PDB file of C-alpha atoms in Angstrom:
ATOM      1  CA  LEU G   1     -57.037 -15.628  29.470  1.00 54.00           C
ATOM      2  CA  ALA G   2     -56.199 -15.263  25.997  1.00 60.00           C
ATOM      3  CA  LYS G   3     -54.280 -18.101  24.226  1.00 81.00           C
ATOM      4  CA  THR G   4     -51.008 -17.645  22.715  1.00 89.00           C
ATOM      5  CA  THR G   5     -49.382 -19.566  19.811  1.00 92.00           C
ATOM      6  CA  GLN G   6     -45.570 -19.206  19.134  1.00 95.00           C
ATOM      7  CA  PRO G   7     -42.927 -21.435  17.302  1.00 96.00           C
ATOM      8  CA  ILE G   8     -41.766 -24.238  19.323  1.00 95.00           C
ATOM      9  CA  SER G   9     -38.238 -23.618  18.399  1.00 96.00           C
ATOM     10  CA  MET G  10     -35.854 -21.463  16.470  1.00 97.00           C
ATOM     11  CA  ASP G  11     -32.273 -21.533  15.513  1.00 97.00           C
ATOM     12  CA  SER G  12     -30.088 -18.653  15.163  1.00 97.00           C
ATOM     13  CA  TYR G  13     -26.131 -17.580  14.845  1.00 97.00           C
ATOM     14  CA  GLU G  14     -24.378 -15.150  16.943  1.00 97.00           C
ATOM     15  CA  GLY G  15     -24.597 -11.575  15.816  1.00 97.00           C
ATOM     16  CA  GLN G  16     -28.013 -12.030  14.282  1.00 97.00           C
ATOM     17  CA  GLU G  17     -31.220 -10.199  15.069  1.00 97.00           C
ATOM     18  CA  VAL G  18     -33.759 -12.715  16.255  1.00 98.00           C
ATOM     19  CA  ASN G  19     -37.369 -12.146  16.016  1.00 98.00           C
ATOM     20  CA  ILE G  20     -40.089 -14.297  17.815  1.00 97.00           C
ATOM     21  CA  THR G  21     -43.524 -13.699  16.835  1.00 96.00           C
ATOM     22  CA  CYS G  22     -46.692 -14.530  18.886  1.00 95.00           C
ATOM     23  CA  SER G  23     -50.301 -14.973  17.846  1.00 95.00           C
ATOM     24  CA  HIS G  24     -53.092 -13.936  20.260  1.00 92.00           C
ATOM     25  CA  ASN G  25     -56.118 -13.516  18.222  1.00 92.00           C
ATOM     26  CA  ASN G  26     -58.570 -13.312  21.172  1.00 89.00           C
ATOM     27  CA  ILE G  27     -56.577 -10.560  22.892  1.00 90.00           C
ATOM     28  CA  ALA G  28     -58.931  -8.530  25.286  1.00 87.00           C
ATOM     29  CA  THR G  29     -59.057  -4.705  25.563  1.00 89.00           C
ATOM     30  CA  ASN G  30     -57.497  -4.929  28.993  1.00 83.00           C
ATOM     31  CA  ASP G  31     -54.692  -7.546  28.163  1.00 85.00           C
ATOM     32  CA  TYR G  32     -50.997  -6.692  28.163  1.00 88.00           C
ATOM     33  CA  ILE G  33     -48.357  -8.704  26.335  1.00 91.00           C
ATOM     34  CA  THR G  34     -45.409  -9.694  28.473  1.00 91.00           C
ATOM     35  CA  TRP G  35     -42.324 -11.766  27.348  1.00 94.00           C
ATOM     36  CA  TYR G  36     -40.266 -13.824  29.845  1.00 94.00           C
ATOM     37  CA  GLN G  37     -36.939 -15.663  29.337  1.00 96.00           C
ATOM     38  CA  GLN G  38     -35.984 -18.957  31.110  1.00 95.00           C
ATOM     39  CA  PHE G  39     -32.607 -20.801  31.274  1.00 94.00           C
ATOM     40  CA  PRO G  40     -32.480 -24.383  32.211  1.00 88.00           C
ATOM     41  CA  SER G  41     -33.200 -24.858  36.018  1.00 85.00           C
ATOM     42  CA  GLN G  42     -33.923 -21.361  36.742  1.00 90.00           C
ATOM     43  CA  GLY G  43     -36.974 -19.253  37.042  1.00 92.00           C
ATOM     44  CA  PRO G  44     -38.461 -17.417  34.188  1.00 93.00           C
ATOM     45  CA  ARG G  45     -37.003 -13.461  34.121  1.00 92.00           C
ATOM     46  CA  PHE G  46     -39.146 -10.543  32.927  1.00 90.00           C
ATOM     47  CA  ILE G  47     -38.018  -9.165  29.530  1.00 93.00           C
ATOM     48  CA  ILE G  48     -40.540  -6.681  28.266  1.00 94.00           C
ATOM     49  CA  GLN G  49     -44.183  -5.700  28.355  1.00 92.00           C
ATOM     50  CA  GLY G  50     -46.239  -3.681  26.073  1.00 93.00           C
ATOM     51  CA  TYR G  51     -49.784  -2.730  25.297  1.00 93.00           C
ATOM     52  CA  LYS G  52     -49.388  -1.464  21.622  1.00 92.00           C
ATOM     53  CA  THR G  53     -46.969   0.054  19.119  1.00 92.00           C
ATOM     54  CA  LYS G  54     -43.222  -0.331  20.104  1.00 96.00           C
ATOM     55  CA  VAL G  55     -41.463  -0.762  23.339  1.00 96.00           C
ATOM     56  CA  THR G  56     -37.979  -0.909  23.620  1.00 96.00           C
ATOM     57  CA  ASN G  57     -35.448  -1.511  26.764  1.00 95.00           C
ATOM     58  CA  GLU G  58     -31.696  -2.373  27.313  1.00 94.00           C
ATOM     59  CA  VAL G  59     -32.686  -6.018  26.319  1.00 92.00           C
ATOM     60  CA  ALA G  60     -35.284  -6.227  23.838  1.00 97.00           C
ATOM     61  CA  SER G  61     -37.951  -4.572  21.520  1.00 98.00           C
ATOM     62  CA  LEU G  62     -41.527  -5.551  21.354  1.00 98.00           C
ATOM     63  CA  PHE G  63     -43.502  -4.428  18.269  1.00 97.00           C
ATOM     64  CA  ILE G  64     -47.341  -4.877  18.453  1.00 97.00           C
ATOM     65  CA  PRO G  65     -49.575  -4.072  15.256  1.00 97.00           C
ATOM     66  CA  ALA G  66     -52.695  -1.884  15.594  1.00 96.00           C
ATOM     67  CA  ASP G  67     -55.084  -4.948  15.879  1.00 96.00           C
ATOM     68  CA  ARG G  68     -52.801  -6.396  18.759  1.00 95.00           C
ATOM     69  CA  LYS G  69     -53.811  -9.983  17.406  1.00 95.00           C
ATOM     70  CA  SER G  70     -49.824 -10.750  17.409  1.00 96.00           C
ATOM     71  CA  SER G  71     -46.520  -9.364  18.716  1.00 96.00           C
ATOM     72  CA  THR G  72     -42.839  -9.851  17.755  1.00 97.00           C
ATOM     73  CA  LEU G  73     -40.001  -9.921  20.471  1.00 98.00           C
ATOM     74  CA  SER G  74     -36.931  -8.612  18.644  1.00 98.00           C
ATOM     75  CA  LEU G  75     -33.501  -9.690  20.224  1.00 98.00           C
ATOM     76  CA  PRO G  76     -30.686  -7.663  18.727  1.00 95.00           C
ATOM     77  CA  ARG G  77     -27.288  -9.305  17.825  1.00 94.00           C
ATOM     78  CA  VAL G  78     -28.019 -12.387  20.065  1.00 97.00           C
ATOM     79  CA  SER G  79     -25.044 -14.240  21.713  1.00 97.00           C
ATOM     80  CA  LEU G  80     -24.679 -17.905  22.972  1.00 97.00           C
ATOM     81  CA  SER G  81     -26.221 -16.732  26.294  1.00 96.00           C
ATOM     82  CA  ASP G  82     -29.397 -15.690  24.888  1.00 97.00           C
ATOM     83  CA  THR G  83     -30.078 -19.619  24.315  1.00 97.00           C
ATOM     84  CA  ALA G  84     -33.078 -19.902  26.400  1.00 97.00           C
ATOM     85  CA  VAL G  85     -36.786 -20.528  26.322  1.00 96.00           C
ATOM     86  CA  TYR G  86     -38.862 -17.496  25.653  1.00 97.00           C
ATOM     87  CA  TYR G  87     -42.502 -17.163  26.923  1.00 94.00           C
ATOM     88  CA  CYS G  88     -45.180 -14.897  25.459  1.00 93.00           C
ATOM     89  CA  LEU G  89     -48.163 -14.421  27.760  1.00 89.00           C
ATOM     90  CA  VAL G  90     -51.260 -12.361  27.523  1.00 86.00           C
ATOM     91  CA  GLY G  91     -53.377 -11.287  30.171  1.00 79.00           C
ATOM     92  CA  ASP G  92     -55.611  -8.761  32.225  1.00 69.00           C
ATOM     93  CA  LEU G  93     -53.271  -6.937  34.814  1.00 63.00           C
ATOM     94  CA  THR G  94     -56.280  -5.479  36.448  1.00 58.00           C
ATOM     95  CA  GLY G  95     -58.310  -7.060  39.304  1.00 53.00           C
ATOM     96  CA  ASN G  96     -57.625 -10.623  39.866  1.00 49.00           C
ATOM     97  CA  THR G  97     -57.987 -12.380  36.545  1.00 46.00           C
ATOM     98  CA  GLY G  98     -54.058 -11.616  35.627  1.00 49.00           C
ATOM     99  CA  LYS G  99     -52.528 -14.900  36.747  1.00 64.00           C
ATOM    100  CA  LEU G 100     -49.546 -15.572  34.469  1.00 72.00           C
ATOM    101  CA  ILE G 101     -50.365 -18.809  32.467  1.00 75.00           C
ATOM    102  CA  PHE G 102     -47.330 -20.090  30.683  1.00 82.00           C
ATOM    103  CA  GLY G 103     -47.524 -21.859  27.237  1.00 83.00           C
ATOM    104  CA  GLN G 104     -44.807 -23.992  25.728  1.00 86.00           C
ATOM    105  CA  GLY G 105     -42.660 -21.187  24.950  1.00 94.00           C
ATOM    106  CA  THR G 106     -39.965 -20.865  21.917  1.00 97.00           C
ATOM    107  CA  THR G 107     -36.640 -22.610  22.495  1.00 96.00           C
ATOM    108  CA  LEU G 108     -34.022 -20.282  20.836  1.00 98.00           C
ATOM    109  CA  GLN G 109     -31.016 -21.960  20.222  1.00 97.00           C
ATOM    110  CA  VAL G 110     -28.034 -19.561  19.418  1.00 97.00           C
ATOM    111  CA  LYS G 111     -24.978 -21.279  17.481  1.00 97.00           C
ATOM    112  CA  PRO G 112     -21.528 -19.824  17.016  1.00 95.00           C
TER     113      PRO G 112
ATOM    114  CA  GLU B   1     -29.907 -13.283  42.765  1.00 60.00           C
ATOM    115  CA  THR B   2     -33.331 -12.068  41.746  1.00 69.00           C
ATOM    116  CA  GLY B   3     -34.654 -10.829  45.206  1.00 92.00           C
ATOM    117  CA  VAL B   4     -36.812 -14.191  45.513  1.00 96.00           C
ATOM    118  CA  THR B   5     -35.024 -16.727  47.591  1.00 96.00           C
ATOM    119  CA  GLN B   6     -35.793 -20.494  47.419  1.00 97.00           C
ATOM    120  CA  THR B   7     -34.212 -23.218  49.398  1.00 97.00           C
ATOM    121  CA  PRO B   8     -33.214 -25.783  49.133  1.00 97.00           C
ATOM    122  CA  ARG B   9     -31.889 -25.692  45.502  1.00 96.00           C
ATOM    123  CA  HIS B  10     -31.894 -29.582  45.372  1.00 97.00           C
ATOM    124  CA  LEU B  11     -34.136 -31.909  47.165  1.00 97.00           C
ATOM    125  CA  VAL B  12     -34.199 -36.018  47.048  1.00 96.00           C
ATOM    126  CA  MET B  13     -36.736 -37.333  49.153  1.00 95.00           C
ATOM    127  CA  GLY B  14     -38.372 -40.748  49.425  1.00 93.00           C
ATOM    128  CA  MET B  15     -42.075 -41.493  48.905  1.00 92.00           C
ATOM    129  CA  THR B  16     -42.665 -41.600  52.765  1.00 90.00           C
ATOM    130  CA  ASN B  17     -40.800 -38.693  53.772  1.00 91.00           C
ATOM    131  CA  LYS B  18     -42.001 -34.884  54.781  1.00 95.00           C
ATOM    132  CA  LYS B  19     -40.182 -32.060  53.506  1.00 96.00           C
ATOM    133  CA  SER B  20     -40.849 -28.453  52.932  1.00 97.00           C
ATOM    134  CA  LEU B  21     -39.664 -25.905  50.531  1.00 98.00           C
ATOM    135  CA  LYS B  22     -39.078 -22.407  51.426  1.00 98.00           C
ATOM    136  CA  CYS B  23     -39.438 -19.140  49.566  1.00 98.00           C
ATOM    137  CA  GLU B  24     -38.528 -15.789  50.899  1.00 97.00           C
ATOM    138  CA  GLN B  25     -38.859 -12.222  49.278  1.00 96.00           C
ATOM    139  CA  HIS B  26     -37.900  -9.005  50.573  1.00 90.00           C
ATOM    140  CA  LEU B  27     -39.340  -6.834  47.623  1.00 92.00           C
ATOM    141  CA  GLY B  28     -42.229  -5.462  49.191  1.00 91.00           C
ATOM    142  CA  HIS B  29     -44.536  -7.690  47.190  1.00 90.00           C
ATOM    143  CA  ASN B  30     -47.854  -8.796  48.585  1.00 89.00           C
ATOM    144  CA  ALA B  31     -48.431 -11.695  46.362  1.00 90.00           C
ATOM    145  CA  MET B  32     -46.685 -15.031  46.113  1.00 92.00           C
ATOM    146  CA  TYR B  33     -47.076 -18.077  43.989  1.00 93.00           C
ATOM    147  CA  TRP B  34     -45.990 -21.655  43.671  1.00 95.00           C
ATOM    148  CA  TYR B  35     -45.405 -23.010  40.190  1.00 94.00           C
ATOM    149  CA  LYS B  36     -44.531 -26.505  39.222  1.00 96.00           C
ATOM    150  CA  GLN B  37     -42.234 -27.401  35.993  1.00 95.00           C
ATOM    151  CA  SER B  38     -42.027 -30.883  34.880  1.00 93.00           C
ATOM    152  CA  ALA B  39     -39.584 -31.932  32.199  1.00 88.00           C
ATOM    153  CA  LYS B  40     -40.513 -30.495  28.815  1.00 78.00           C
ATOM    154  CA  LYS B  41     -43.922 -29.181  30.055  1.00 83.00           C
ATOM    155  CA  PRO B  42     -45.046 -25.532  30.430  1.00 86.00           C
ATOM    156  CA  LEU B  43     -45.204 -23.938  34.057  1.00 89.00           C
ATOM    157  CA  GLU B  44     -48.263 -24.936  35.933  1.00 91.00           C
ATOM    158  CA  LEU B  45     -49.395 -22.394  38.460  1.00 90.00           C
ATOM    159  CA  MET B  46     -50.324 -24.248  41.985  1.00 94.00           C
ATOM    160  CA  PHE B  47     -51.215 -21.700  44.270  1.00 94.00           C
ATOM    161  CA  VAL B  48     -51.592 -18.145  44.776  1.00 91.00           C
ATOM    162  CA  TYR B  49     -51.277 -16.001  47.915  1.00 92.00           C
ATOM    163  CA  ASN B  50     -52.317 -12.447  48.123  1.00 87.00           C
ATOM    164  CA  PHE B  51     -51.665 -10.603  51.394  1.00 87.00           C
ATOM    165  CA  LYS B  52     -51.098 -13.857  53.192  1.00 88.00           C
ATOM    166  CA  GLU B  53     -54.703 -15.276  52.068  1.00 89.00           C
ATOM    167  CA  GLN B  54     -54.773 -18.177  49.558  1.00 89.00           C
ATOM    168  CA  THR B  55     -56.594 -16.874  46.541  1.00 86.00           C
ATOM    169  CA  GLU B  56     -56.176 -19.859  44.186  1.00 84.00           C
ATOM    170  CA  ASN B  57     -55.618 -23.667  44.634  1.00 87.00           C
ATOM    171  CA  ASN B  58     -55.241 -24.891  40.960  1.00 85.00           C
ATOM    172  CA  SER B  59     -56.574 -28.292  41.764  1.00 90.00           C
ATOM    173  CA  VAL B  60     -53.569 -29.477  43.512  1.00 95.00           C
ATOM    174  CA  PRO B  61     -53.403 -32.762  45.228  1.00 95.00           C
ATOM    175  CA  SER B  62     -53.385 -32.653  48.964  1.00 95.00           C
ATOM    176  CA  ARG B  63     -50.016 -34.178  49.398  1.00 96.00           C
ATOM    177  CA  PHE B  64     -48.721 -30.521  48.679  1.00 97.00           C
ATOM    178  CA  SER B  65     -49.801 -28.275  51.416  1.00 96.00           C
ATOM    179  CA  PRO B  66     -48.884 -24.432  51.072  1.00 97.00           C
ATOM    180  CA  GLU B  67     -48.284 -22.273  53.980  1.00 97.00           C
ATOM    181  CA  CYS B  68     -47.996 -18.276  53.895  1.00 96.00           C
ATOM    182  CA  PRO B  69     -47.314 -16.982  57.464  1.00 95.00           C
ATOM    183  CA  ASN B  70     -46.525 -13.512  56.118  1.00 93.00           C
ATOM    184  CA  SER B  71     -46.153 -11.599  52.734  1.00 89.00           C
ATOM    185  CA  SER B  72     -42.385 -12.333  52.803  1.00 94.00           C
ATOM    186  CA  HIS B  73     -42.579 -16.011  53.207  1.00 97.00           C
ATOM    187  CA  LEU B  74     -44.001 -19.020  51.423  1.00 97.00           C
ATOM    188  CA  PHE B  75     -43.553 -22.433  52.059  1.00 98.00           C
ATOM    189  CA  LEU B  76     -44.693 -25.732  50.458  1.00 98.00           C
ATOM    190  CA  HIS B  77     -44.951 -28.839  52.679  1.00 98.00           C
ATOM    191  CA  LEU B  78     -44.498 -32.135  50.948  1.00 97.00           C
ATOM    192  CA  HIS B  79     -45.855 -35.645  52.130  1.00 95.00           C
ATOM    193  CA  THR B  80     -46.445 -38.944  50.624  1.00 94.00           C
ATOM    194  CA  LEU B  81     -45.152 -38.004  47.184  1.00 95.00           C
ATOM    195  CA  GLN B  82     -45.279 -39.823  44.161  1.00 95.00           C
ATOM    196  CA  PRO B  83     -42.226 -40.136  41.559  1.00 94.00           C
ATOM    197  CA  GLU B  84     -44.203 -38.254  39.126  1.00 94.00           C
ATOM    198  CA  ASP B  85     -44.010 -35.336  41.502  1.00 96.00           C
ATOM    199  CA  SER B  86     -40.414 -34.912  40.519  1.00 96.00           C
ATOM    200  CA  ALA B  87     -40.149 -31.571  39.102  1.00 96.00           C
ATOM    201  CA  LEU B  88     -38.695 -28.085  39.263  1.00 96.00           C
ATOM    202  CA  TYR B  89     -40.924 -26.082  41.873  1.00 97.00           C
ATOM    203  CA  LEU B  90     -40.665 -22.348  41.364  1.00 96.00           C
ATOM    204  CA  CYS B  91     -41.668 -19.494  43.772  1.00 96.00           C
ATOM    205  CA  ALA B  92     -42.794 -16.181  42.523  1.00 93.00           C
ATOM    206  CA  SER B  93     -43.804 -12.888  43.901  1.00 92.00           C
ATOM    207  CA  SER B  94     -45.497  -9.701  42.640  1.00 88.00           C
ATOM    208  CA  GLN B  95     -46.946  -6.448  43.989  1.00 82.00           C
ATOM    209  CA  ASP B  96     -50.355  -7.770  43.750  1.00 70.00           C
ATOM    210  CA  ASP B  97     -52.060 -10.893  42.150  1.00 63.00           C
ATOM    211  CA  ALA B  98     -52.704  -8.977  39.020  1.00 59.00           C
ATOM    212  CA  GLY B  99     -50.036 -10.763  37.212  1.00 55.00           C
ATOM    213  CA  TYR B 100     -48.016  -7.530  36.576  1.00 60.00           C
ATOM    214  CA  GLY B 101     -44.070  -7.721  37.145  1.00 75.00           C
ATOM    215  CA  TYR B 102     -43.609 -11.291  38.398  1.00 86.00           C
ATOM    216  CA  THR B 103     -40.137 -12.081  39.865  1.00 91.00           C
ATOM    217  CA  PHE B 104     -39.213 -15.799  39.984  1.00 93.00           C
ATOM    218  CA  GLY B 105     -36.732 -17.600  42.353  1.00 95.00           C
ATOM    219  CA  SER B 106     -34.460 -20.141  41.051  1.00 94.00           C
ATOM    220  CA  GLY B 107     -36.369 -23.110  42.260  1.00 96.00           C
ATOM    221  CA  THR B 108     -36.103 -26.131  44.013  1.00 97.00           C
ATOM    222  CA  ARG B 109     -35.138 -29.239  41.861  1.00 96.00           C
ATOM    223  CA  LEU B 110     -37.140 -32.008  43.706  1.00 97.00           C
ATOM    224  CA  THR B 111     -36.471 -35.634  42.955  1.00 96.00           C
ATOM    225  CA  VAL B 112     -39.058 -38.226  44.501  1.00 96.00           C
ATOM    226  CA  VAL B 113     -37.488 -41.660  44.752  1.00 94.00           C
TER     227      VAL B 113
END
């Protein structure tokens, strides 16, 4: 499974756009990029997933450059309730190799 | 409510006790997982079940014993635990064990005294 590197923590203010970048230099051809959000004492929640270019849903956008060695999760106009840990995961979704292995994640603190 | 229900939400047990954690999903998923999350550490994958068969045991001590009677239910039987086993235990399910679209439960906060 490809190793990911993301900042340990980030601070932001309400109403700002937050971009969290994840590095995955050894991403393989079959790997997808998935982001999860976790609040304290709760299980992670799926946010968004992509393979290349840009993916957008009602919660976030995911930008993936052509070389796919990194990806950026973009949260528009964050609020206090977006304070959470955000995990970037990379893995093959086919066969039996797609186990989700979590790293340290990025702790986002949104301030008023 | 995520579609994956874990009970109990909180559990305090002594080192000589035997207890069980329960996980239930009605999402029609075929794979179920147990993860452990200790304080300030990443989630650690413990067990994977696919169509009721265990497909992965991530070197978990035998004092943790999983059971999967059907695709909708998963148990984690606990006995002779240590204080360092105190953690948040999370159950997840997915359509198959390829890692796509995991749905997690809210977890059981376990404290071993």
